[in-house]
Amino acid sequence: MIDKAKTLLLTALVILSLVQSYLLAYSMPGLGVTKSPQQGYLPSEPIGEESKVENVIFPEDMVLHLGKSKHTVLYPASNFYNLIFGKIKSREFKGFQRMTSASVDWDEIRDRDQGLELRFARGVPMELLSKVLKLEGDTPFMNDVVNRIWIYKSSDRDEVRTYFFSADKLTVYESVKADLTAQDVQMYVGYGEYQVNYKRLGNDIYLPEGPVESSATIVGFDSYTTETMQSYTFLDPGVTRAISDRNGSQIYTDGKRGLQIEQNGRWLSYTDSVAAQGQGDNESENVYSAIQFVNQHGGWDGLHRFVYADQFGDAQVLKFQQYYGSYPLVPMDPFLFGNMKLRLQDGTVSEFERSMLTLKKKPEQRSVRWLPGGEMLADAFANYPRKADVVAVYPALLVTPSSDNSLALDPIWAVRFNDDSQEKLLDAIPGGYKPLPGEPGGAALAAKESGSGSGLGAGSGLGGGTAMNNLYGQGGAAQE
Amino acid sequence: MDWGRAKSVLIIAFLLLNLVLGYQLWSNIREGLNSSADVSDLRPETQQIMKEKRIKIGTSIPSETPELKDLTFRVQTKLGQGVRHELAKPVDSKVVYTDKKEFQASLGSIIPDLDQYTFGEDRDSEFVFYRMVDGRPMFDVKLELFYSNLKIVAYKQDLIELLPSGKAAPQSVLPATKVVSSLIENKNLMHNGAVIKEITLGYHGQIFNSDIQVSAPTWRVLLEDGGQYYMNAISGEVVTE
């Protein structure tokens, strides 16, 4: 009897312990089954070309001062530009001394002394520039932003002076130990002898006295698919929802990140509601992150130039301007193309905009166009309504969609304003006609100026030609 | 061998085992019922950082980890940009603190879907209500009652319509202790001396210019000084407003 009761009790205890063990095991935190993502892991093979800091930092243009108030301008990826920039990259700049900008009459040096200015538009942080040029300076110098490097041979002594201009427009740093010689400067300036002459207007603006060659191009494009971009944007593309915007564009979101596809799959804007961690933003760090981010999200389509932007609140906005050949691409409103914009906080990208299109290597059609110079351009600029806000005048390519799978790139004179927006100033002369001296858009007549003026027409041909030879060689400027 | 003796020994052994298991199970269940943890449940490293930065947690930390999924919903006006409706007859602001029925009776006929909203917080001159889904607030969908002189004079409401969320399967959320720890351990986020006032599980999403919005399960951490952090409850990423 007792034996039977014992057996029963023992059995009950064994079963109870089993039940309790089971309950314990499956109610323990951390032992729950974790669900795997709904879509398998997609290997992120990078699409598009990758780039590095060294490839996106280069001067917007180079102004060569030939002395005697003669100037000329070289644009990126042209032969002489590449030659000069390549040489300067191999030189060393050391021993920087700080001084105030106002202590020297720069306009006088501009017109009198032979030299060259490398202009970086809104500027480049020194720390980044030191990746491209060989610089050695102290901390305050390395923390500054430089928008111009000026190398000239002072006319009274046979001595080369090198200045780095801070973007604050007040401070200038002289490199007293730069290994540039007077021969170097003379050689650089010599490249400008056969280029079209540019006239200096106050405010740092140079306008050519003769026509400048460019070319109108129709170029096909490939387009990234929405699926590709989704797979690079979301950790788990399987859980994203597609919703449509009030303007008709598609948005893909996982509740945190958003990917908006606009203009029929031609423009992408990405937003990540990432937390503000802003405490002492490091600009250079942000630029590295931005480049890395673009590498992983579609890569670089040809040559891009880094455009420095200020802080907005606790975030930093960076832009990369796309080039085709020597000239920047300016989209025709409302078409979106030609630049990438990123908003970063502490190295984390919170906004990103880019085109989904990549230009094909070979253009479908290309023909020569002459951009008017001389009085025609000067008049157009003088009568431009927002003239006072203009910070730069330069040749560019206006981008318009010409068919379902190609874009038209038309040469224009463009102007840029303080806020970095760009606009068309003047169209090219239609039909590839090259204006002769005295005609609208051509150089001044020979009689007006002795010697130098008459040579302009022919000279401009040479200058433009070098730019044109490089139309295929995208990326040439920075990769040397 | 004396089988009877062996049985007695086994019975005692299993009895002891059962006691141990039973105690474990009981403490587990109690923890679950309690559904909250406190500072001592955080990792020692986190507690060390809290000491260094003088961060305090002035609330209990929820320990629930329910299975939730994204919400998809249609909005009538842009979230947070609804029209301010003035009340023809101002209502005593006391009703906010009364029970649901009375509240419903006083404003239910004026404000649509009022029963779907639950009181969230009292900001100066306005009460903020959140739209609830299965008992959890949607932090982006609000009903604001404006008051002055103890009378509710106007309201502003985000009206939404929940949509079926399709194929997505619910996933269990990260426990609040984990999320709070990562928030505290992040060097740049919490300032010295911050006091955590409230930790709530709800829904939050990036707001797009669209009729349809998506909100993901999110932990919201409110600070005493008014600061707030949203953390995705699935991935643990810190999100801005």
XYZ file of C-alpha atoms in Angstrom:
721
model
C 0.000 0.000 0.000
C 2.661 2.497 1.107
C 4.802 1.182 -1.692
C 2.140 2.006 -4.246
C 1.618 5.504 -2.815
C 5.380 6.079 -2.976
C 5.447 5.037 -6.626
C 2.605 7.353 -7.442
C 4.215 10.260 -5.574
C 7.517 9.665 -7.296
C 5.896 9.594 -10.724
C 3.993 12.770 -9.944
C 7.177 14.495 -8.795
C 9.078 13.449 -11.897
C 6.337 14.727 -14.177
C 6.028 17.966 -12.219
C 9.762 18.610 -12.462
C 9.618 18.007 -16.197
C 6.707 20.420 -16.580
C 8.429 23.068 -14.495
C 11.651 22.722 -16.426
C 9.752 23.135 -19.672
C 7.964 26.262 -18.437
C 11.171 27.738 -17.136
C 13.067 27.100 -20.335
C 10.466 28.691 -22.581
C 9.585 31.669 -20.457
C 13.168 32.725 -19.859
C 13.948 36.020 -21.498
C 16.450 35.747 -24.306
C 15.444 32.240 -25.237
C 12.590 33.403 -27.423
C 12.828 32.571 -31.065
C 14.144 35.472 -33.061
C 12.584 35.832 -36.437
C 14.859 36.131 -39.375
C 14.349 38.960 -41.851
C 11.738 38.303 -44.457
C 14.106 38.666 -47.312
C 17.456 36.992 -47.485
C 20.541 39.086 -46.996
C 21.489 40.790 -50.208
C 25.188 41.142 -50.730
C 25.803 44.854 -51.310
C 28.019 44.788 -54.292
C 28.874 48.395 -54.888
C 27.266 49.797 -57.983
C 28.775 52.699 -59.830
C 32.320 53.911 -59.438
C 33.839 54.512 -56.044
C 35.740 57.665 -55.300
C 38.092 59.149 -52.737
C 38.565 62.547 -51.185
C 41.511 63.229 -53.481
C 39.268 62.923 -56.525
C 36.605 65.383 -55.526
C 38.787 68.248 -54.362
C 40.168 70.409 -57.118
C 39.983 74.110 -57.960
C 36.872 75.319 -59.719
C 39.137 77.206 -62.096
C 42.626 78.639 -62.422
C 43.235 82.237 -63.275
C 46.579 82.888 -64.936
C 47.886 86.422 -64.601
C 50.178 87.139 -67.492
C 51.172 90.578 -66.282
C 50.277 93.874 -67.925
C 46.614 93.413 -66.961
C 46.281 90.296 -69.065
C 44.488 87.303 -67.594
C 43.171 83.998 -68.736
C 41.131 81.258 -67.096
C 41.586 77.480 -67.255
C 38.765 75.081 -66.471
C 39.011 71.622 -64.880
C 40.012 68.619 -66.965
C 41.551 70.752 -69.709
C 45.128 69.903 -70.671
C 46.874 72.913 -69.193
C 44.762 72.793 -66.060
C 45.718 69.172 -65.474
C 49.350 69.913 -66.208
C 49.563 72.803 -63.756
C 47.499 71.156 -61.015
C 49.557 67.981 -61.331
C 52.772 69.969 -60.860
C 51.407 71.905 -57.900
C 50.347 68.676 -56.240
C 53.954 67.528 -56.275
C 55.229 70.677 -54.554
C 55.545 71.218 -50.810
C 54.064 74.124 -48.910
C 55.480 74.794 -45.457
C 56.123 77.522 -42.929
C 52.814 79.327 -42.979
C 52.680 82.864 -41.610
C 49.429 84.505 -40.767
C 48.654 88.045 -41.887
C 45.651 90.204 -42.634
C 44.378 90.316 -46.157
C 44.073 94.090 -46.205
C 47.814 94.604 -45.815
C 48.464 93.982 -49.497
C 46.882 95.568 -52.569
C 45.889 92.384 -54.321
C 44.363 94.060 -57.360
C 47.677 95.667 -58.122
C 49.479 92.323 -57.914
C 46.798 90.758 -60.070
C 47.377 93.176 -62.896
C 51.114 93.643 -62.552
C 52.746 90.386 -61.480
C 52.827 87.096 -63.297
C 51.173 84.371 -61.308
C 48.268 82.043 -60.933
C 45.261 81.764 -58.684
C 43.673 78.428 -57.903
C 40.114 79.244 -56.956
C 38.076 76.898 -54.790
C 34.759 78.753 -54.966
C 33.352 78.603 -51.425
C 36.463 77.013 -50.059
C 37.904 73.741 -48.865
C 38.816 72.857 -45.265
C 42.610 72.809 -45.022
C 42.546 69.370 -43.475
C 40.990 68.006 -46.668
C 43.160 70.073 -48.960
C 46.179 68.528 -47.267
C 45.099 65.194 -48.764
C 45.576 66.684 -52.212
C 48.478 69.079 -51.714
C 51.548 68.634 -49.562
C 50.904 71.018 -46.711
C 52.502 71.397 -43.328
C 51.030 73.937 -40.984
C 50.046 74.539 -37.396
C 46.638 73.762 -35.933
C 44.826 77.095 -36.416
C 45.903 77.012 -40.035
C 44.791 73.421 -40.530
C 41.407 74.229 -39.026
C 40.759 77.072 -41.411
C 38.922 76.961 -44.717
C 40.795 78.129 -47.781
C 39.139 79.409 -50.923
C 42.117 80.541 -52.978
C 45.767 79.740 -53.466
C 47.769 82.457 -55.150
C 51.260 81.914 -56.420
C 53.064 84.803 -58.083
C 56.472 86.028 -59.033
C 56.998 89.487 -57.652
C 58.090 91.726 -60.459
C 60.677 93.749 -58.564
C 62.550 90.747 -57.232
C 62.876 87.347 -58.847
C 61.080 85.738 -55.980
C 58.005 83.508 -55.763
C 55.401 84.163 -53.110
C 52.619 81.786 -52.184
C 49.492 82.781 -50.338
C 46.566 80.761 -49.022
C 43.421 82.843 -48.583
C 41.014 82.026 -45.797
C 37.346 81.942 -46.725
C 36.672 84.530 -44.012
C 38.166 87.067 -46.475
C 40.244 88.627 -43.687
C 43.084 86.233 -43.132
C 45.854 85.245 -45.505
C 48.605 82.710 -44.875
C 51.911 83.069 -46.651
C 53.871 79.916 -47.200
C 57.433 81.087 -46.710
C 58.906 77.667 -47.378
C 57.304 76.608 -50.631
C 59.586 74.863 -53.100
C 58.294 76.690 -56.143
C 60.752 78.546 -58.324
C 60.364 81.568 -60.556
C 60.856 79.254 -63.541
C 57.875 77.185 -62.427
C 55.610 80.192 -62.314
C 56.883 81.429 -65.643
C 56.172 78.056 -67.180
C 52.640 77.931 -65.795
C 51.935 81.405 -67.001
C 53.403 80.511 -70.353
C 50.600 78.014 -70.857
C 48.207 80.927 -70.876
C 49.855 82.785 -73.734
C 47.717 81.168 -76.387
C 44.462 81.134 -74.498
C 41.687 83.619 -74.956
C 42.198 86.775 -72.948
C 39.936 87.475 -70.009
C 39.046 90.854 -68.667
C 38.770 91.338 -64.956
C 35.667 92.969 -63.529
C 35.820 93.917 -59.870
C 34.566 91.267 -57.496
C 36.752 88.538 -58.832
C 34.826 87.976 -62.032
C 36.633 87.363 -65.309
C 34.932 87.558 -68.704
C 36.599 86.453 -71.948
C 37.250 88.999 -74.667
C 36.701 86.436 -77.418
C 34.510 83.397 -77.986
C 35.093 80.211 -76.007
C 34.662 76.812 -77.578
C 32.384 74.224 -76.079
C 30.162 71.548 -77.506
C 26.504 70.648 -77.514
C 26.051 66.998 -76.713
C 23.266 64.504 -76.654
C 24.177 61.675 -74.369
C 22.273 58.524 -73.476
C 21.813 57.353 -69.947
C 21.287 54.246 -67.907
C 19.078 54.307 -64.898
C 19.273 52.550 -61.558
C 16.168 50.625 -60.703
C 14.178 51.358 -57.625
C 14.812 47.824 -56.386
C 18.573 48.283 -56.578
C 18.472 51.508 -54.620
C 16.109 49.958 -52.082
C 18.497 47.126 -51.419
C 21.278 49.614 -50.660
C 19.131 51.751 -48.433
C 17.285 49.389 -46.152
C 18.656 46.804 -43.794
C 15.736 44.583 -44.652
C 14.062 45.582 -47.917
C 11.384 42.970 -47.245
C 9.661 45.034 -44.588
C 9.512 48.325 -46.460
C 6.178 49.772 -47.487
C 5.545 51.628 -50.660
C 3.360 54.678 -50.305
C 2.743 57.414 -52.798
C 3.427 61.069 -52.325
C 0.835 63.789 -52.834
C 2.850 64.855 -55.869
C 2.687 61.369 -57.306
C 6.185 60.153 -56.477
C 6.826 56.845 -54.777
C 8.116 56.594 -51.227
C 9.568 53.465 -49.690
C 9.870 53.447 -45.949
C 10.480 51.174 -43.010
C 9.203 53.790 -40.590
C 12.657 55.225 -39.969
C 14.293 55.653 -43.340
C 12.512 56.963 -46.373
C 13.438 56.603 -50.010
C 11.573 58.894 -52.332
C 11.728 58.366 -56.064
C 10.792 61.473 -58.002
C 10.483 62.482 -61.625
C 9.473 59.076 -62.885
C 12.368 57.244 -61.348
C 15.004 59.815 -62.246
C 15.709 61.498 -58.932
C 16.148 59.996 -55.537
C 15.922 61.578 -52.154
C 16.698 59.638 -49.042
C 15.872 60.675 -45.538
C 16.897 59.011 -42.322
C 15.417 60.375 -39.142
C 18.669 59.895 -37.340
C 19.115 61.436 -33.931
C 20.964 64.703 -33.559
C 24.146 63.875 -31.769
C 25.685 67.175 -32.708
C 28.537 68.098 -30.462
C 31.448 69.671 -32.265
C 30.860 68.510 -35.788
C 33.990 67.538 -37.583
C 33.744 68.824 -41.123
C 36.424 66.627 -42.584
C 34.973 63.577 -40.919
C 31.628 64.428 -42.459
C 33.157 64.716 -45.906
C 34.768 61.292 -45.584
C 31.470 59.823 -44.428
C 29.642 61.520 -47.280
C 32.022 60.096 -49.883
C 31.760 56.666 -48.328
C 27.998 56.948 -48.307
C 27.856 57.861 -51.986
C 30.223 54.968 -52.762
C 27.683 52.645 -51.206
C 24.609 54.285 -52.684
C 25.074 54.342 -56.398
C 28.646 55.571 -56.706
C 29.961 58.450 -58.788
C 29.022 59.165 -62.361
C 32.104 60.845 -63.735
C 33.918 63.814 -62.263
C 32.455 65.526 -59.206
C 33.738 68.553 -57.334
C 33.282 68.982 -53.606
C 31.373 72.144 -52.761
C 31.879 73.440 -49.276
C 28.753 74.470 -47.443
C 28.171 76.048 -44.096
C 26.604 74.573 -41.028
C 22.856 74.661 -40.877
C 21.893 74.415 -37.254
C 23.736 71.415 -35.948
C 23.898 69.671 -39.302
C 26.246 70.155 -42.205
C 25.156 70.193 -45.818
C 27.618 69.009 -48.433
C 27.280 69.134 -52.174
C 29.113 67.478 -55.027
C 28.862 69.174 -58.404
C 28.904 66.854 -61.393
C 31.025 67.678 -64.449
C 30.896 66.599 -68.027
C 34.277 67.226 -69.580
C 35.465 70.581 -68.304
C 32.139 72.057 -67.456
C 29.707 71.700 -64.582
C 26.208 70.438 -65.297
C 23.353 72.793 -64.536
C 19.887 71.267 -64.766
C 17.110 73.150 -66.504
C 14.437 73.822 -63.900
C 12.375 71.791 -62.897
C 14.511 68.879 -64.059
C 16.797 67.587 -61.327
C 20.285 66.495 -62.259
C 23.956 67.291 -61.937
C 24.625 67.311 -58.229
C 24.468 65.261 -55.080
C 23.509 66.775 -51.789
C 24.022 65.279 -48.356
C 23.079 66.446 -44.914
C 25.194 65.033 -42.136
C 25.301 65.113 -38.403
C 28.386 63.727 -36.726
C 29.213 61.583 -39.710
C 25.719 60.162 -40.046
C 23.804 60.928 -43.204
C 20.307 62.195 -42.508
C 19.468 63.376 -46.019
C 20.792 62.444 -49.414
C 19.745 63.474 -52.897
C 21.072 62.248 -56.192
C 20.104 61.390 -59.716
C 19.149 57.827 -60.579
C 20.626 58.331 -64.046
C 24.170 57.630 -65.121
C 25.489 59.092 -68.338
C 26.811 56.728 -70.971
C 30.496 57.009 -71.765
C 30.017 57.773 -75.462
C 27.792 60.648 -76.518
C 25.180 59.963 -79.183
C 25.755 63.215 -80.904
C 28.209 66.035 -80.462
C 28.727 69.312 -82.251
C 30.865 72.361 -81.670
C 29.278 75.475 -80.193
C 30.908 78.813 -79.474
C 30.099 80.649 -76.315
C 30.003 84.365 -76.982
C 32.689 86.499 -75.423
C 33.626 90.128 -75.741
C 31.009 92.834 -75.571
C 28.065 90.501 -76.037
C 28.859 88.657 -72.805
C 29.908 91.814 -70.989
C 26.610 93.478 -71.940
C 24.573 90.474 -70.926
C 26.283 90.486 -67.569
C 26.021 94.250 -67.116
C 22.269 94.086 -67.768
C 21.686 91.011 -65.659
C 19.058 91.899 -63.068
C 20.647 90.066 -60.141
C 24.154 91.168 -61.041
C 24.928 92.352 -57.530
C 24.446 88.854 -56.087
C 26.611 87.082 -58.639
C 29.808 85.571 -57.269
C 31.018 83.751 -60.385
C 30.491 83.614 -64.151
C 31.598 80.431 -65.901
C 30.812 78.201 -68.846
C 28.509 75.331 -67.987
C 26.276 72.781 -69.647
C 22.536 73.109 -69.375
C 20.918 69.691 -68.977
C 17.474 68.969 -70.373
C 15.875 65.602 -71.048
C 15.823 65.301 -74.835
C 14.087 61.960 -75.159
C 13.136 58.957 -73.064
C 16.676 57.752 -72.777
C 18.956 60.657 -73.511
C 19.839 64.081 -72.175
C 20.804 67.199 -74.072
C 23.787 69.109 -72.703
C 23.868 72.613 -74.137
C 26.703 75.051 -73.475
C 25.745 78.217 -71.637
C 27.319 80.966 -69.621
C 26.123 80.400 -66.097
C 26.189 82.603 -63.029
C 26.378 81.500 -59.453
C 24.946 83.369 -56.499
C 25.981 83.647 -52.899
C 23.644 80.860 -51.829
C 25.288 78.507 -54.330
C 22.321 78.410 -56.703
C 23.151 78.708 -60.400
C 21.327 80.195 -63.312
C 21.754 80.664 -67.037
C 23.225 83.986 -68.143
C 23.589 83.531 -71.883
C 23.143 80.829 -74.534
C 25.820 79.718 -76.944
C 25.817 81.047 -80.490
C 23.565 78.690 -82.446
C 24.715 76.425 -85.241
C 28.355 76.130 -84.349
C 29.212 79.485 -85.889
C 32.348 81.062 -84.572
C 31.987 84.819 -84.359
C 34.798 86.768 -86.010
C 36.412 89.733 -84.314
C 33.982 92.628 -84.401
C 30.903 90.438 -84.692
C 28.550 89.973 -81.721
C 30.125 87.503 -79.343
C 33.515 87.793 -81.019
C 36.632 89.560 -79.910
C 37.094 93.281 -80.179
C 38.386 94.551 -83.508
C 42.115 94.611 -83.918
C 42.240 98.393 -84.256
C 40.864 98.907 -80.801
C 43.784 97.363 -79.007
C 47.156 96.991 -80.539
C 48.467 93.484 -80.990
C 46.863 91.514 -78.240
C 43.287 91.987 -79.381
C 43.781 90.698 -82.899
C 45.248 87.442 -81.779
C 42.244 86.599 -79.689
C 40.095 84.888 -82.258
C 42.741 82.361 -83.169
C 43.877 82.021 -79.589
C 40.455 81.128 -78.337
C 40.269 78.285 -80.808
C 43.298 76.709 -79.259
C 42.049 77.195 -75.738
C 38.653 75.748 -76.398
C 40.156 72.865 -78.277
C 42.101 71.675 -75.309
C 38.981 71.660 -73.224
C 37.144 69.747 -75.903
C 39.758 67.071 -76.301
C 39.046 66.174 -72.773
C 35.332 65.805 -73.038
C 35.685 62.067 -72.931
C 38.293 62.103 -70.242
C 35.958 62.629 -67.354
C 37.679 62.449 -64.051
C 40.970 63.496 -65.547
C 41.463 66.529 -63.390
C 41.558 64.915 -60.058
C 42.928 61.542 -60.844
C 46.349 62.572 -61.935
C 18.449 -3.764 -2.967
C 15.728 -2.154 -0.922
C 13.478 -0.683 -3.590
C 11.285 1.035 -1.004
C 14.280 2.903 0.450
C 15.526 3.945 -2.937
C 12.089 5.332 -3.730
C 12.129 7.409 -0.541
C 15.517 8.855 -1.462
C 14.313 9.616 -4.975
C 11.150 11.226 -3.644
C 13.186 13.541 -1.406
C 15.559 14.373 -4.248
C 12.737 15.203 -6.657
C 10.916 17.141 -3.975
C 13.978 19.327 -3.532
C 14.373 19.717 -7.290
C 10.741 20.680 -7.611
C 11.108 23.240 -4.873
C 14.049 24.855 -6.625
C 12.294 24.846 -9.988
C 9.117 26.096 -8.416
C 10.912 29.000 -6.783
C 12.553 29.926 -10.100
C 9.274 29.754 -11.914
C 7.509 31.769 -9.270
C 10.091 34.534 -9.301
C 9.936 34.586 -13.088
C 6.189 34.922 -13.066
C 6.326 37.603 -10.412
C 8.792 39.545 -12.528
C 6.491 39.225 -15.505
C 3.473 40.376 -13.543
C 5.350 43.256 -12.125
C 6.220 44.172 -15.736
C 8.859 46.610 -14.727
C 12.495 46.676 -13.953
C 14.580 49.324 -12.296
C 18.083 50.667 -12.416
C 19.533 47.570 -10.776
C 18.460 45.510 -13.792
C 20.736 47.472 -16.089
C 24.182 46.204 -16.867
C 26.868 47.222 -14.349
C 28.713 49.115 -17.109
C 25.616 51.178 -17.777
C 25.165 51.885 -14.098
C 28.768 53.033 -13.935
C 28.189 55.499 -16.776
C 25.018 56.704 -15.088
C 27.010 57.403 -11.967
C 29.686 59.269 -13.902
C 27.253 61.383 -15.886
C 24.797 61.744 -12.993
C 21.993 60.338 -15.140
C 18.985 59.268 -13.127
C 15.970 57.203 -14.002
C 12.969 58.587 -12.202
C 10.585 55.928 -13.397
C 10.320 52.181 -13.622
C 11.590 50.535 -16.773
C 8.897 48.474 -18.511
C 9.998 44.887 -19.046
C 7.322 43.886 -21.532
C 8.424 42.744 -24.978
C 5.223 42.268 -26.955
C 5.150 41.340 -30.635
C 4.296 44.379 -32.704
C 4.427 45.397 -36.317
C 4.442 48.559 -38.382
C 1.248 50.518 -38.767
C 0.088 51.911 -42.051
C -2.553 54.585 -41.925
C -4.250 57.179 -44.046
C -4.263 60.782 -42.851
C -6.817 63.410 -43.742
C -4.666 66.457 -43.156
C -0.921 66.634 -42.725
C 0.028 65.342 -39.294
C 0.355 68.154 -36.799
C -1.102 70.643 -39.247
C -4.775 70.121 -38.604
C -7.252 72.962 -38.327
C -7.896 74.482 -34.941
C -11.582 74.184 -34.152
C -12.977 76.639 -31.611
C -15.569 75.168 -29.306
C -18.928 76.927 -29.388
C -19.359 76.195 -25.699
C -16.108 75.958 -23.730
C -15.966 72.874 -21.536
C -14.595 72.652 -18.031
C -11.006 71.433 -18.263
C -11.642 69.134 -15.305
C -13.229 66.580 -17.639
C -9.810 65.557 -18.843
C -9.129 63.987 -15.469
C -12.545 62.399 -15.053
C -13.367 58.868 -16.127
C -13.767 57.952 -19.772
C -17.543 57.948 -19.800
C -17.907 61.447 -18.500
C -15.207 62.696 -20.818
C -16.914 61.026 -23.738
C -20.233 62.532 -22.740
C -18.872 66.067 -22.615
C -16.787 66.176 -25.796
C -17.651 62.982 -27.667
C -20.385 64.642 -29.667
C -18.025 67.368 -30.887
C -14.739 65.581 -31.475
C -14.861 62.552 -33.796
C -13.212 59.289 -32.705
C -12.660 60.723 -29.255
C -12.722 57.285 -27.638
C -9.644 56.325 -29.651
C -7.491 58.947 -27.968
C -5.918 58.780 -24.539
C -4.475 61.523 -22.390
C -0.738 61.879 -22.823
C 0.579 65.007 -21.221
C -0.300 68.466 -20.045
C 1.710 71.139 -21.783
C 1.228 74.776 -20.909
C -2.224 75.736 -22.135
C -2.881 72.463 -23.942
C -3.638 68.835 -23.175
C -2.091 66.379 -25.575
C -3.914 63.141 -26.320
C -2.467 60.334 -28.408
C -4.315 58.105 -30.801
C -4.185 54.571 -29.385
C -3.761 51.291 -31.209
C -4.213 48.164 -29.089
C -3.490 50.200 -26.012
C -0.308 51.776 -27.357
C 0.023 55.430 -28.321
C 0.921 56.698 -31.767
C 3.270 59.532 -30.891
C 2.725 61.340 -34.185
C -1.060 61.297 -34.119
C -2.348 63.761 -31.582
C -5.433 65.435 -30.341
C -4.693 68.747 -28.699
C -7.176 70.427 -26.407
C -6.398 74.070 -25.840
C -7.459 75.552 -22.554
C -7.403 78.854 -20.805
C -8.896 79.840 -17.452
C -9.742 76.205 -16.688
C -11.932 75.942 -19.794
C -11.216 73.948 -22.924
C -11.757 76.431 -25.729
C -10.514 74.734 -28.864
C -9.117 71.521 -30.271
C -6.861 70.357 -33.045
C -6.960 66.771 -34.193
C -5.032 64.447 -36.456
C -7.676 62.141 -37.845
C -6.447 58.879 -39.277
C -7.765 55.674 -40.704
C -5.740 52.554 -40.018
C -5.051 50.404 -43.050
C -4.420 46.671 -43.116
C -0.693 46.252 -42.853
C -0.369 43.411 -45.314
C 2.271 40.772 -45.231
C 4.515 42.057 -42.462
C 4.717 39.667 -39.530
C 4.832 40.986 -35.975
C 8.217 40.895 -34.275
C 8.881 41.028 -30.580
C 10.320 44.359 -29.567
C 13.594 44.954 -27.800
C 13.267 45.187 -24.028
C 13.330 48.712 -22.662
C 16.366 47.945 -20.502
C 18.414 47.267 -23.615
C 17.228 50.384 -25.370
C 17.768 52.617 -22.369
C 21.230 51.168 -21.821
C 22.282 51.923 -25.384
C 20.879 55.415 -25.037
C 22.848 56.024 -21.864
C 26.008 54.459 -23.230
C 25.950 56.603 -26.361
C 28.521 59.292 -25.659
C 26.828 62.138 -27.410
C 23.171 61.704 -26.681
C 22.381 62.176 -23.011
C 23.800 65.192 -21.298
C 25.190 65.135 -17.790
C 22.599 65.218 -15.062
C 19.719 64.129 -17.305
C 16.729 62.596 -15.562
C 14.569 60.110 -17.438
C 10.934 60.839 -16.688
C 9.059 58.345 -18.764
C 9.647 55.325 -20.976
C 6.751 54.372 -23.229
C 6.285 51.869 -26.012
C 4.277 53.173 -28.948
C 4.508 53.970 -32.628
C 6.489 56.622 -34.420
C 7.607 57.170 -37.992
C 9.181 59.603 -40.365
C 6.457 61.823 -41.747
C 6.259 62.151 -45.516
C 4.306 64.435 -47.766
C 1.802 61.695 -48.414
C -1.727 60.637 -47.585
C -0.410 57.371 -46.278
C 2.075 57.198 -43.448
C 3.984 54.392 -41.807
C 4.820 54.184 -38.113
C 7.145 51.633 -36.571
C 7.126 50.289 -32.995
C 9.191 52.750 -31.004
C 10.298 53.337 -27.451
C 10.001 56.926 -26.408
C 12.173 58.227 -23.583
C 11.132 61.535 -22.071
C 13.507 63.603 -20.003
C 12.598 65.829 -17.115
C 13.931 68.878 -18.938
C 11.638 68.267 -21.917
C 14.123 66.438 -24.118
C 12.900 63.307 -25.830
C 14.360 60.401 -27.724
C 12.660 57.920 -29.984
C 14.246 54.541 -30.446
C 13.128 52.026 -32.995
C 11.929 49.098 -30.892
C 12.933 46.510 -33.491
C 16.365 47.713 -34.537
C 17.242 49.835 -31.512
C 18.359 52.785 -33.668
C 17.939 56.217 -32.195
C 15.586 58.360 -34.203
C 14.929 62.067 -34.188
C 11.527 63.609 -33.961
